[in-house]
Amino acid sequence: MEKAVKLDSIDINILRILQENSQLTTKELAQKVNLSATPVFERVKRLEREGIIKRYIALIDAEKVGNGFCVFCAVKLKSLTHNYVEDFIVGVKEIPEVVECYNVSGEYDYMLKIQVPDMKSYQHFILNVLGRMESLGSLTSMFVMDEIKHEYGVSI
């Protein structure tokens, strides 16, 4: 694991504000942290360079674009050999329906978050996408009935 980077209170404030609205101009951000634009610009660039700010994205409403059926899929590989693990990781990274993937401890090896239009699409996905992966041993699907909390930011 990488060591945490030392951040001062201004850096933390900048990060909190950007997590809420990354479209603020440097001038607007500077006003919110009570600094002039130049030092704020330099701090943001440093945070980007150091990889603390990974990227800026638009958050899309999955329901409104027809992919509102959310499934968590716990996956167990046939075996934890290097080839199976590598093949699974490479394969999952190329599947657009898999929006998140975590290597987990316990009964399963990976937890996938999958976004598709509906149950029929998920069935097709399991049979024709995940089901064709050589490394797949077994899986368990958990269907999201309601989203209670979904935060994209990091608590800092």
CSV table of C-alpha atoms in Angstrom, one decimal:
chain,number,residue,atom,x,y,z
A,1,MET,CA,0.0,0.0,0.0
A,2,GLU,CA,1.1,3.5,-0.7
A,3,LYS,CA,1.9,5.8,2.2
A,4,ALA,CA,-0.6,8.6,2.8
A,5,VAL,CA,0.6,12.0,1.6
A,6,LYS,CA,0.8,14.8,4.2
A,7,LEU,CA,-1.9,17.4,3.5
A,8,ASP,CA,-2.4,20.6,5.3
A,9,SER,CA,-5.9,22.1,6.2
A,10,ILE,CA,-6.0,24.1,3.0
A,11,ASP,CA,-5.3,21.1,0.8
A,12,ILE,CA,-8.0,19.1,2.7
A,13,ASN,CA,-10.5,22.0,2.3
A,14,ILE,CA,-9.7,22.2,-1.5
A,15,LEU,CA,-10.2,18.5,-1.9
A,16,ARG,CA,-13.5,18.6,0.0
A,17,ILE,CA,-14.8,21.4,-2.1
A,18,LEU,CA,-13.7,19.8,-5.4
A,19,GLN,CA,-15.4,16.5,-4.4
A,20,GLU,CA,-18.6,18.5,-4.2
A,21,ASN,CA,-18.1,20.5,-7.4
A,22,SER,CA,-15.0,19.9,-9.6
A,23,GLN,CA,-16.3,22.4,-12.1
A,24,LEU,CA,-15.5,25.5,-10.0
A,25,THR,CA,-13.0,27.9,-11.6
A,26,THR,CA,-9.8,28.5,-9.8
A,27,LYS,CA,-11.0,31.9,-8.9
A,28,GLU,CA,-14.2,30.5,-7.3
A,29,LEU,CA,-12.2,27.8,-5.5
A,30,ALA,CA,-9.8,30.4,-4.2
A,31,GLN,CA,-12.7,32.5,-2.8
A,32,LYS,CA,-14.0,29.5,-0.9
A,33,VAL,CA,-10.6,28.7,0.7
A,34,ASN,CA,-9.7,32.4,1.3
A,35,LEU,CA,-6.6,32.5,-0.8
A,36,SER,CA,-5.7,34.1,-4.1
A,37,ALA,CA,-6.0,32.2,-7.3
A,38,THR,CA,-2.3,31.6,-8.0
A,39,PRO,CA,-1.5,29.5,-4.8
A,40,VAL,CA,-4.8,27.6,-5.2
A,41,PHE,CA,-4.0,26.8,-8.8
A,42,GLU,CA,-0.5,25.6,-7.8
A,43,ARG,CA,-2.0,23.5,-5.0
A,44,VAL,CA,-4.5,21.8,-7.3
A,45,LYS,CA,-1.8,21.1,-9.8
A,46,ARG,CA,0.4,19.6,-7.1
A,47,LEU,CA,-2.5,17.4,-5.9
A,48,GLU,CA,-3.0,16.2,-9.4
A,49,ARG,CA,0.7,15.6,-10.0
A,50,GLU,CA,1.0,13.6,-6.7
A,51,GLY,CA,-2.0,11.4,-7.8
A,52,ILE,CA,-4.2,12.6,-4.9
A,53,ILE,CA,-6.7,13.9,-7.5
A,54,LYS,CA,-6.9,11.0,-9.9
A,55,ARG,CA,-9.3,12.5,-12.5
A,56,TYR,CA,-12.4,14.6,-13.0
A,57,ILE,CA,-15.7,12.9,-14.1
A,58,ALA,CA,-19.3,13.6,-14.8
A,59,LEU,CA,-21.7,11.5,-12.6
A,60,ILE,CA,-24.4,10.0,-14.8
A,61,ASP,CA,-27.8,8.9,-13.5
A,62,ALA,CA,-27.9,5.2,-14.5
A,63,GLU,CA,-31.7,5.0,-14.5
A,64,LYS,CA,-32.0,8.0,-16.9
A,65,VAL,CA,-29.7,6.4,-19.4
A,66,GLY,CA,-31.3,3.0,-19.2
A,67,ASN,CA,-28.8,1.1,-17.0
A,68,GLY,CA,-30.5,1.3,-13.7
A,69,PHE,CA,-30.6,-2.4,-12.8
A,70,CYS,CA,-27.7,-2.8,-10.4
A,71,VAL,CA,-26.3,-6.1,-9.3
A,72,PHE,CA,-23.5,-7.0,-6.9
A,73,CYS,CA,-21.9,-10.2,-8.0
A,74,ALA,CA,-19.6,-12.2,-5.7
A,75,VAL,CA,-17.2,-14.3,-7.8
A,76,LYS,CA,-15.1,-17.3,-6.9
A,77,LEU,CA,-12.4,-18.3,-9.3
A,78,LYS,CA,-11.7,-22.0,-10.2
A,79,SER,CA,-8.3,-21.6,-8.6
A,80,LEU,CA,-6.1,-18.7,-7.4
A,81,THR,CA,-3.3,-19.5,-9.9
A,82,HIS,CA,-1.5,-16.6,-11.4
A,83,ASN,CA,-3.0,-17.3,-14.9
A,84,TYR,CA,-6.6,-17.5,-13.7
A,85,VAL,CA,-6.2,-14.3,-11.6
A,86,GLU,CA,-4.5,-12.4,-14.4
A,87,ASP,CA,-7.0,-13.5,-17.0
A,88,PHE,CA,-9.9,-12.6,-14.8
A,89,ILE,CA,-8.5,-9.1,-13.9
A,90,VAL,CA,-7.7,-8.3,-17.6
A,91,GLY,CA,-11.1,-9.6,-18.7
A,92,VAL,CA,-13.1,-7.7,-16.1
A,93,LYS,CA,-11.3,-4.4,-16.9
A,94,GLU,CA,-12.6,-4.7,-20.5
A,95,ILE,CA,-16.3,-5.4,-19.6
A,96,PRO,CA,-18.3,-2.1,-19.6
A,97,GLU,CA,-21.1,-3.5,-17.5
A,98,VAL,CA,-18.7,-4.0,-14.6
A,99,VAL,CA,-18.4,-0.6,-13.1
A,100,GLU,CA,-16.5,-1.6,-10.0
A,101,CYS,CA,-14.4,-4.7,-9.1
A,102,TYR,CA,-12.8,-5.5,-5.8
A,103,ASN,CA,-10.5,-8.3,-4.7
A,104,VAL,CA,-12.1,-9.4,-1.4
A,105,SER,CA,-11.3,-11.7,1.5
A,106,GLY,CA,-13.7,-14.5,2.7
A,107,GLU,CA,-15.7,-17.0,0.8
A,108,TYR,CA,-15.4,-15.2,-2.6
A,109,ASP,CA,-12.4,-13.8,-4.4
A,110,TYR,CA,-14.0,-10.7,-6.2
A,111,MET,CA,-17.0,-8.5,-5.7
A,112,LEU,CA,-18.3,-6.9,-8.9
A,113,LYS,CA,-20.8,-4.1,-9.3
A,114,ILE,CA,-22.7,-4.5,-12.5
A,115,GLN,CA,-25.0,-2.0,-14.2
A,116,VAL,CA,-27.4,-3.3,-16.9
A,117,PRO,CA,-30.9,-2.3,-18.2
A,118,ASP,CA,-32.9,-5.1,-16.7
A,119,MET,CA,-33.0,-8.7,-15.4
A,120,LYS,CA,-33.0,-10.2,-18.9
A,121,SER,CA,-29.9,-8.2,-19.8
A,122,TYR,CA,-28.2,-9.5,-16.6
A,123,GLN,CA,-29.1,-13.1,-17.5
A,124,HIS,CA,-27.6,-12.6,-20.9
A,125,PHE,CA,-24.5,-11.0,-19.3
A,126,ILE,CA,-24.0,-13.9,-16.9
A,127,LEU,CA,-24.4,-16.5,-19.7
A,128,ASN,CA,-22.5,-14.8,-22.5
A,129,VAL,CA,-19.9,-12.6,-20.8
A,130,LEU,CA,-19.0,-13.7,-17.3
A,131,GLY,CA,-20.0,-17.3,-18.1
A,132,ARG,CA,-17.4,-17.5,-20.9
A,133,MET,CA,-14.5,-16.6,-18.7
A,134,GLU,CA,-12.2,-19.6,-18.3
A,135,SER,CA,-11.3,-18.6,-14.7
A,136,LEU,CA,-14.8,-18.4,-13.3
A,137,GLY,CA,-15.6,-21.0,-10.7
A,138,SER,CA,-18.9,-19.8,-9.2
A,139,LEU,CA,-20.9,-16.7,-8.5
A,140,THR,CA,-23.7,-15.3,-6.4
A,141,SER,CA,-25.8,-12.4,-7.5
A,142,MET,CA,-27.4,-9.8,-5.1
A,143,PHE,CA,-29.9,-7.5,-6.7
A,144,VAL,CA,-30.1,-3.9,-5.5
A,145,MET,CA,-33.7,-3.1,-4.5
A,146,ASP,CA,-33.1,0.4,-3.3
A,147,GLU,CA,-30.0,2.6,-3.0
A,148,ILE,CA,-29.8,4.2,0.4
A,149,LYS,CA,-26.5,6.0,0.3
A,150,HIS,CA,-24.0,6.4,-2.5
A,151,GLU,CA,-21.1,8.8,-2.0
A,152,TYR,CA,-18.4,9.2,-4.6
A,153,GLY,CA,-16.1,11.2,-2.5
A,154,VAL,CA,-13.5,10.1,0.1
A,155,SER,CA,-14.0,11.0,3.7
A,156,ILE,CA,-11.1,13.4,4.6
